[in-house]
mmCIF file with all atom_site columns, C-alpha atoms in Angstrom:
data_model
loop_
_atom_site.group_PDB
_atom_site.id
_atom_site.type_symbol
_atom_site.label_atom_id
_atom_site.label_alt_id
_atom_site.label_comp_id
_atom_site.label_asym_id
_atom_site.label_entity_id
_atom_site.label_seq_id
_atom_site.pdbx_PDB_ins_code
_atom_site.Cartn_x
_atom_site.Cartn_y
_atom_site.Cartn_z
_atom_site.occupancy
_atom_site.B_iso_or_equiv
_atom_site.pdbx_formal_charge
_atom_site.auth_seq_id
_atom_site.auth_comp_id
_atom_site.auth_asym_id
_atom_site.auth_atom_id
_atom_site.pdbx_PDB_model_num
ATOM 1   C CA . UNK I 1 1   ? 3.946   -5.290  118.539 1.00 86.00 ? 96  UNK I CA 1
ATOM 2   C CA . UNK I 1 2   ? 4.434   -5.438  114.778 1.00 87.00 ? 97  UNK I CA 1
ATOM 3   C CA . UNK I 1 3   ? 6.132   -8.247  112.877 1.00 85.00 ? 98  UNK I CA 1
ATOM 4   C CA . UNK I 1 4   ? 8.994   -7.657  110.466 1.00 83.00 ? 99  UNK I CA 1
ATOM 5   C CA . UNK I 1 5   ? 8.107   -8.839  106.982 1.00 85.00 ? 100 UNK I CA 1
ATOM 6   C CA . UNK I 1 6   ? 9.162   -8.756  103.369 1.00 85.00 ? 101 UNK I CA 1
ATOM 7   C CA . UNK I 1 7   ? 7.230   -9.419  100.205 1.00 91.00 ? 102 UNK I CA 1
ATOM 8   C CA . UNK I 1 8   ? 8.533   -12.430 98.275  1.00 93.00 ? 103 UNK I CA 1
ATOM 9   C CA . UNK I 1 9   ? 7.855   -13.021 94.594  1.00 93.00 ? 104 UNK I CA 1
ATOM 10  C CA . UNK I 1 10  ? 8.245   -16.543 93.228  1.00 93.00 ? 105 UNK I CA 1
ATOM 11  C CA . UNK I 1 11  ? 9.957   -16.608 89.838  1.00 93.00 ? 106 UNK I CA 1
ATOM 12  C CA . UNK I 1 12  ? 12.100  -18.613 87.433  1.00 93.00 ? 107 UNK I CA 1
ATOM 13  C CA . UNK I 1 13  ? 14.947  -16.067 87.127  1.00 94.00 ? 108 UNK I CA 1
ATOM 14  C CA . UNK I 1 14  ? 15.321  -13.938 90.281  1.00 96.00 ? 109 UNK I CA 1
ATOM 15  C CA . UNK I 1 15  ? 18.034  -11.687 88.818  1.00 95.00 ? 110 UNK I CA 1
ATOM 16  C CA . UNK I 1 16  ? 15.908  -10.715 85.797  1.00 96.00 ? 111 UNK I CA 1
ATOM 17  C CA . UNK I 1 17  ? 12.762  -10.091 87.821  1.00 96.00 ? 112 UNK I CA 1
ATOM 18  C CA . UNK I 1 18  ? 14.672  -8.183  90.527  1.00 97.00 ? 113 UNK I CA 1
ATOM 19  C CA . UNK I 1 19  ? 16.234  -5.870  87.901  1.00 97.00 ? 114 UNK I CA 1
ATOM 20  C CA . UNK I 1 20  ? 12.788  -5.182  86.439  1.00 98.00 ? 115 UNK I CA 1
ATOM 21  C CA . UNK I 1 21  ? 11.346  -4.273  89.839  1.00 98.00 ? 116 UNK I CA 1
ATOM 22  C CA . UNK I 1 22  ? 14.338  -2.025  90.588  1.00 98.00 ? 117 UNK I CA 1
ATOM 23  C CA . UNK I 1 23  ? 13.331  -0.060  87.486  1.00 97.00 ? 118 UNK I CA 1
ATOM 24  C CA . UNK I 1 24  ? 9.619   -0.120  88.356  1.00 97.00 ? 119 UNK I CA 1
ATOM 25  C CA . UNK I 1 25  ? 10.031  0.977   91.977  1.00 97.00 ? 120 UNK I CA 1
ATOM 26  C CA . UNK I 1 26  ? 13.265  2.959   92.005  1.00 97.00 ? 121 UNK I CA 1
ATOM 27  C CA . UNK I 1 27  ? 14.773  0.335   94.316  1.00 98.00 ? 122 UNK I CA 1
ATOM 28  C CA . UNK I 1 28  ? 18.350  -0.955  94.315  1.00 97.00 ? 123 UNK I CA 1
ATOM 29  C CA . UNK I 1 29  ? 19.860  -4.393  94.842  1.00 96.00 ? 124 UNK I CA 1
ATOM 30  C CA . UNK I 1 30  ? 20.009  -5.058  98.587  1.00 95.00 ? 125 UNK I CA 1
ATOM 31  C CA . UNK I 1 31  ? 23.418  -4.735  100.174 1.00 93.00 ? 126 UNK I CA 1
ATOM 32  C CA . UNK I 1 32  ? 25.227  -7.927  101.165 1.00 93.00 ? 127 UNK I CA 1
ATOM 33  C CA . UNK I 1 33  ? 25.241  -8.847  104.856 1.00 93.00 ? 128 UNK I CA 1
ATOM 34  C CA . UNK I 1 34  ? 27.317  -6.622  107.125 1.00 94.00 ? 129 UNK I CA 1
ATOM 35  C CA . UNK I 1 35  ? 30.986  -7.451  106.918 1.00 95.00 ? 130 UNK I CA 1
ATOM 36  C CA . UNK I 1 36  ? 30.890  -8.503  103.254 1.00 94.00 ? 131 UNK I CA 1
ATOM 37  C CA . UNK I 1 37  ? 31.833  -6.328  100.277 1.00 95.00 ? 132 UNK I CA 1
ATOM 38  C CA . UNK I 1 38  ? 29.819  -8.298  97.699  1.00 94.00 ? 133 UNK I CA 1
ATOM 39  C CA . UNK I 1 39  ? 27.145  -10.968 97.534  1.00 93.00 ? 134 UNK I CA 1
ATOM 40  C CA . UNK I 1 40  ? 29.646  -13.169 95.674  1.00 93.00 ? 135 UNK I CA 1
ATOM 41  C CA . UNK I 1 41  ? 32.055  -12.942 98.633  1.00 95.00 ? 136 UNK I CA 1
ATOM 42  C CA . UNK I 1 42  ? 29.271  -13.879 101.048 1.00 95.00 ? 137 UNK I CA 1
ATOM 43  C CA . UNK I 1 43  ? 27.958  -16.742 98.880  1.00 95.00 ? 138 UNK I CA 1
ATOM 44  C CA . UNK I 1 44  ? 31.486  -18.115 98.507  1.00 95.00 ? 139 UNK I CA 1
ATOM 45  C CA . UNK I 1 45  ? 32.108  -17.902 102.254 1.00 95.00 ? 140 UNK I CA 1
ATOM 46  C CA . UNK I 1 46  ? 28.810  -19.688 102.909 1.00 95.00 ? 141 UNK I CA 1
ATOM 47  C CA . UNK I 1 47  ? 29.862  -22.489 100.503 1.00 96.00 ? 142 UNK I CA 1
ATOM 48  C CA . UNK I 1 48  ? 26.891  -21.887 98.220  1.00 95.00 ? 143 UNK I CA 1
ATOM 49  C CA . UNK I 1 49  ? 27.623  -23.560 94.855  1.00 95.00 ? 144 UNK I CA 1
ATOM 50  C CA . UNK I 1 50  ? 27.846  -21.064 91.971  1.00 93.00 ? 145 UNK I CA 1
ATOM 51  C CA . UNK I 1 51  ? 24.962  -22.762 90.157  1.00 93.00 ? 146 UNK I CA 1
ATOM 52  C CA . UNK I 1 52  ? 22.705  -21.699 93.081  1.00 93.00 ? 147 UNK I CA 1
ATOM 53  C CA . UNK I 1 53  ? 23.759  -18.042 93.171  1.00 92.00 ? 148 UNK I CA 1
ATOM 54  C CA . UNK I 1 54  ? 20.651  -16.976 91.223  1.00 91.00 ? 149 UNK I CA 1
ATOM 55  C CA . UNK I 1 55  ? 18.245  -18.917 93.454  1.00 95.00 ? 150 UNK I CA 1
ATOM 56  C CA . UNK I 1 56  ? 17.259  -15.669 95.140  1.00 94.00 ? 151 UNK I CA 1
ATOM 57  C CA . UNK I 1 57  ? 17.589  -11.908 94.998  1.00 95.00 ? 152 UNK I CA 1
ATOM 58  C CA . UNK I 1 58  ? 16.558  -8.999  97.155  1.00 96.00 ? 153 UNK I CA 1
ATOM 59  C CA . UNK I 1 59  ? 15.912  -5.339  96.414  1.00 97.00 ? 154 UNK I CA 1
ATOM 60  C CA . UNK I 1 60  ? 15.537  -2.441  98.827  1.00 96.00 ? 155 UNK I CA 1
ATOM 61  C CA . UNK I 1 61  ? 14.268  1.100   99.006  1.00 96.00 ? 156 UNK I CA 1
ATOM 62  C CA . UNK I 1 62  ? 17.454  3.189   98.723  1.00 97.00 ? 157 UNK I CA 1
ATOM 63  C CA . UNK I 1 63  ? 16.062  5.509   101.426 1.00 97.00 ? 158 UNK I CA 1
ATOM 64  C CA . UNK I 1 64  ? 15.499  2.592   103.801 1.00 93.00 ? 159 UNK I CA 1
ATOM 65  C CA . UNK I 1 65  ? 11.844  3.489   104.368 1.00 94.00 ? 160 UNK I CA 1
ATOM 66  C CA . UNK I 1 66  ? 9.761   1.046   102.333 1.00 93.00 ? 161 UNK I CA 1
ATOM 67  C CA . UNK I 1 67  ? 9.875   -2.764  102.720 1.00 91.00 ? 162 UNK I CA 1
ATOM 68  C CA . UNK I 1 68  ? 12.387  -4.921  100.932 1.00 93.00 ? 163 UNK I CA 1
ATOM 69  C CA . UNK I 1 69  ? 11.221  -7.326  98.239  1.00 96.00 ? 164 UNK I CA 1
ATOM 70  C CA . UNK I 1 70  ? 12.699  -10.787 97.802  1.00 96.00 ? 165 UNK I CA 1
ATOM 71  C CA . UNK I 1 71  ? 12.670  -12.992 94.718  1.00 96.00 ? 166 UNK I CA 1
ATOM 72  C CA . UNK I 1 72  ? 12.799  -16.743 95.127  1.00 95.00 ? 167 UNK I CA 1
ATOM 73  C CA . UNK I 1 73  ? 13.522  -19.253 92.386  1.00 95.00 ? 168 UNK I CA 1
ATOM 74  C CA . UNK I 1 74  ? 10.809  -21.892 92.134  1.00 94.00 ? 169 UNK I CA 1
ATOM 75  C CA . UNK I 1 75  ? 10.580  -24.785 89.668  1.00 88.00 ? 170 UNK I CA 1
ATOM 76  C CA . UNK I 1 76  ? 6.953   -24.355 88.654  1.00 85.00 ? 171 UNK I CA 1
ATOM 77  C CA . UNK I 1 77  ? 5.672   -21.576 86.356  1.00 80.00 ? 172 UNK I CA 1
ATOM 78  C CA . UNK I 1 78  ? 2.880   -19.203 87.301  1.00 80.00 ? 173 UNK I CA 1
ATOM 79  C CA . UNK I 1 79  ? -0.442  -20.824 86.372  1.00 82.00 ? 174 UNK I CA 1
ATOM 80  C CA . UNK I 1 80  ? -3.214  -18.510 87.618  1.00 83.00 ? 175 UNK I CA 1
ATOM 81  C CA . UNK I 1 81  ? -3.917  -14.836 88.208  1.00 81.00 ? 176 UNK I CA 1
ATOM 82  C CA . UNK I 1 82  ? -2.127  -13.335 91.201  1.00 81.00 ? 177 UNK I CA 1
ATOM 83  C CA . UNK I 1 83  ? -4.280  -12.825 94.275  1.00 84.00 ? 178 UNK I CA 1
ATOM 84  C CA . UNK I 1 84  ? -1.842  -10.161 95.475  1.00 88.00 ? 179 UNK I CA 1
ATOM 85  C CA . UNK I 1 85  ? -0.306  -7.527  93.222  1.00 91.00 ? 180 UNK I CA 1
ATOM 86  C CA . UNK I 1 86  ? 1.419   -4.159  93.413  1.00 94.00 ? 181 UNK I CA 1
ATOM 87  C CA . UNK I 1 87  ? -0.227  -0.922  92.293  1.00 96.00 ? 182 UNK I CA 1
ATOM 88  C CA . UNK I 1 88  ? 2.339   1.612   91.104  1.00 97.00 ? 183 UNK I CA 1
ATOM 89  C CA . UNK I 1 89  ? 0.661   4.873   92.101  1.00 97.00 ? 184 UNK I CA 1
ATOM 90  C CA . UNK I 1 90  ? 2.174   7.329   89.638  1.00 97.00 ? 185 UNK I CA 1
ATOM 91  C CA . UNK I 1 91  ? -0.775  9.479   88.507  1.00 96.00 ? 186 UNK I CA 1
ATOM 92  C CA . UNK I 1 92  ? -1.101  11.647  91.588  1.00 94.00 ? 187 UNK I CA 1
ATOM 93  C CA . UNK I 1 93  ? -4.633  10.574  92.492  1.00 89.00 ? 188 UNK I CA 1
ATOM 94  C CA . UNK I 1 94  ? -8.082  11.375  91.169  1.00 85.00 ? 189 UNK I CA 1
ATOM 95  C CA . UNK I 1 95  ? -7.811  14.999  92.256  1.00 92.00 ? 190 UNK I CA 1
ATOM 96  C CA . UNK I 1 96  ? -5.343  15.539  89.388  1.00 94.00 ? 191 UNK I CA 1
ATOM 97  C CA . UNK I 1 97  ? -6.675  16.533  85.965  1.00 94.00 ? 192 UNK I CA 1
ATOM 98  C CA . UNK I 1 98  ? -7.445  13.429  83.893  1.00 93.00 ? 193 UNK I CA 1
ATOM 99  C CA . UNK I 1 99  ? -5.089  14.335  81.014  1.00 94.00 ? 194 UNK I CA 1
ATOM 100 C CA . UNK I 1 100 ? -2.188  14.690  83.460  1.00 96.00 ? 195 UNK I CA 1
ATOM 101 C CA . UNK I 1 101 ? -3.057  11.412  85.204  1.00 96.00 ? 196 UNK I CA 1
ATOM 102 C CA . UNK I 1 102 ? -3.214  9.587   81.889  1.00 96.00 ? 197 UNK I CA 1
ATOM 103 C CA . UNK I 1 103 ? 0.087   11.128  80.726  1.00 97.00 ? 198 UNK I CA 1
ATOM 104 C CA . UNK I 1 104 ? 1.854   9.954   83.905  1.00 97.00 ? 199 UNK I CA 1
ATOM 105 C CA . UNK I 1 105 ? 0.371   6.447   83.669  1.00 97.00 ? 200 UNK I CA 1
ATOM 106 C CA . UNK I 1 106 ? 1.298   6.032   80.010  1.00 98.00 ? 201 UNK I CA 1
ATOM 107 C CA . UNK I 1 107 ? 4.839   7.434   80.500  1.00 98.00 ? 202 UNK I CA 1
ATOM 108 C CA . UNK I 1 108 ? 5.499   4.982   83.331  1.00 98.00 ? 203 UNK I CA 1
ATOM 109 C CA . UNK I 1 109 ? 4.039   2.118   81.306  1.00 98.00 ? 204 UNK I CA 1
ATOM 110 C CA . UNK I 1 110 ? 6.283   2.955   78.344  1.00 98.00 ? 205 UNK I CA 1
ATOM 111 C CA . UNK I 1 111 ? 9.367   2.812   80.579  1.00 97.00 ? 206 UNK I CA 1
ATOM 112 C CA . UNK I 1 112 ? 8.259   -0.517  82.052  1.00 98.00 ? 207 UNK I CA 1
ATOM 113 C CA . UNK I 1 113 ? 7.506   -2.033  78.650  1.00 98.00 ? 208 UNK I CA 1
ATOM 114 C CA . UNK I 1 114 ? 11.052  -1.138  77.610  1.00 97.00 ? 209 UNK I CA 1
ATOM 115 C CA . UNK I 1 115 ? 12.244  -2.899  80.801  1.00 97.00 ? 210 UNK I CA 1
ATOM 116 C CA . UNK I 1 116 ? 10.322  -6.087  79.911  1.00 97.00 ? 211 UNK I CA 1
ATOM 117 C CA . UNK I 1 117 ? 6.726   -5.555  81.062  1.00 98.00 ? 212 UNK I CA 1
ATOM 118 C CA . UNK I 1 118 ? 3.654   -6.434  79.011  1.00 98.00 ? 213 UNK I CA 1
ATOM 119 C CA . UNK I 1 119 ? 0.420   -4.459  78.819  1.00 98.00 ? 214 UNK I CA 1
ATOM 120 C CA . UNK I 1 120 ? -2.522  -6.756  79.550  1.00 97.00 ? 215 UNK I CA 1
ATOM 121 C CA . UNK I 1 121 ? -5.391  -4.311  79.394  1.00 97.00 ? 216 UNK I CA 1
ATOM 122 C CA . UNK I 1 122 ? -6.369  -0.662  79.707  1.00 96.00 ? 217 UNK I CA 1
ATOM 123 C CA . UNK I 1 123 ? -8.984  -0.314  82.447  1.00 95.00 ? 218 UNK I CA 1
ATOM 124 C CA . UNK I 1 124 ? -11.410 2.607   82.186  1.00 94.00 ? 219 UNK I CA 1
ATOM 125 C CA . UNK I 1 125 ? -12.844 4.436   85.167  1.00 89.00 ? 220 UNK I CA 1
ATOM 126 C CA . UNK I 1 126 ? -16.195 3.031   86.285  1.00 88.00 ? 221 UNK I CA 1
ATOM 127 C CA . UNK I 1 127 ? -19.067 4.243   84.070  1.00 88.00 ? 222 UNK I CA 1
ATOM 128 C CA . UNK I 1 128 ? -16.599 6.110   81.867  1.00 87.00 ? 223 UNK I CA 1
ATOM 129 C CA . UNK I 1 129 ? -14.314 5.733   78.886  1.00 89.00 ? 224 UNK I CA 1
ATOM 130 C CA . UNK I 1 130 ? -11.423 7.638   80.517  1.00 92.00 ? 225 UNK I CA 1
ATOM 131 C CA . UNK I 1 131 ? -8.384  5.657   81.618  1.00 95.00 ? 226 UNK I CA 1
ATOM 132 C CA . UNK I 1 132 ? -8.301  4.642   85.278  1.00 95.00 ? 227 UNK I CA 1
ATOM 133 C CA . UNK I 1 133 ? -5.281  2.315   85.220  1.00 96.00 ? 228 UNK I CA 1
ATOM 134 C CA . UNK I 1 134 ? -3.260  -0.162  83.207  1.00 98.00 ? 229 UNK I CA 1
ATOM 135 C CA . UNK I 1 135 ? -3.125  -3.854  84.073  1.00 97.00 ? 230 UNK I CA 1
ATOM 136 C CA . UNK I 1 136 ? 0.382   -5.081  83.281  1.00 97.00 ? 231 UNK I CA 1
ATOM 137 C CA . UNK I 1 137 ? 2.683   -8.042  83.845  1.00 96.00 ? 232 UNK I CA 1
ATOM 138 C CA . UNK I 1 138 ? 6.369   -8.173  84.731  1.00 96.00 ? 233 UNK I CA 1
ATOM 139 C CA . UNK I 1 139 ? 8.822   -10.194 82.581  1.00 96.00 ? 234 UNK I CA 1
ATOM 140 C CA . UNK I 1 140 ? 7.596   -13.487 84.121  1.00 93.00 ? 235 UNK I CA 1
ATOM 141 C CA . UNK I 1 141 ? 3.887   -12.711 83.968  1.00 92.00 ? 236 UNK I CA 1
ATOM 142 C CA . UNK I 1 142 ? 3.309   -11.441 87.522  1.00 93.00 ? 237 UNK I CA 1
ATOM 143 C CA . UNK I 1 143 ? 0.418   -8.967  87.533  1.00 94.00 ? 238 UNK I CA 1
ATOM 144 C CA . UNK I 1 144 ? 0.689   -5.334  88.613  1.00 96.00 ? 239 UNK I CA 1
ATOM 145 C CA . UNK I 1 145 ? -1.166  -2.133  87.848  1.00 97.00 ? 240 UNK I CA 1
ATOM 146 C CA . UNK I 1 146 ? -0.021  1.351   86.933  1.00 97.00 ? 241 UNK I CA 1
ATOM 147 C CA . UNK I 1 147 ? -2.479  3.728   88.555  1.00 97.00 ? 242 UNK I CA 1
#
């Protein structure tokens, strides 16, 4: 038997980081619980103070296939390199011509930089000078790669 799970990203501003990852993954804000028209209605009904409404966020695959991702407000900043990160697989794999792979990687990176990402480093293929992937960070410094 499998276990239901979601990936949770600790952050300072869940709304900002959730919006970034919606752009990066093509996800949408998760729907409020069944029976509620908006998250605000649900939070109000649950007596959650307004100053806590941005303590968490959740995004979902609009097709309902891939796992949801949650964002949880934490008081401490990120201090070390992530041990877990997402690879955005946009290039089509190594069977694709290198110029096409690089074009796809760089186009995605440009979109994500506009959305608040930072380029950390270009990583060449092993024993080569051709681009393999880009190491990037989201608006709060969480690592990910565009491959």
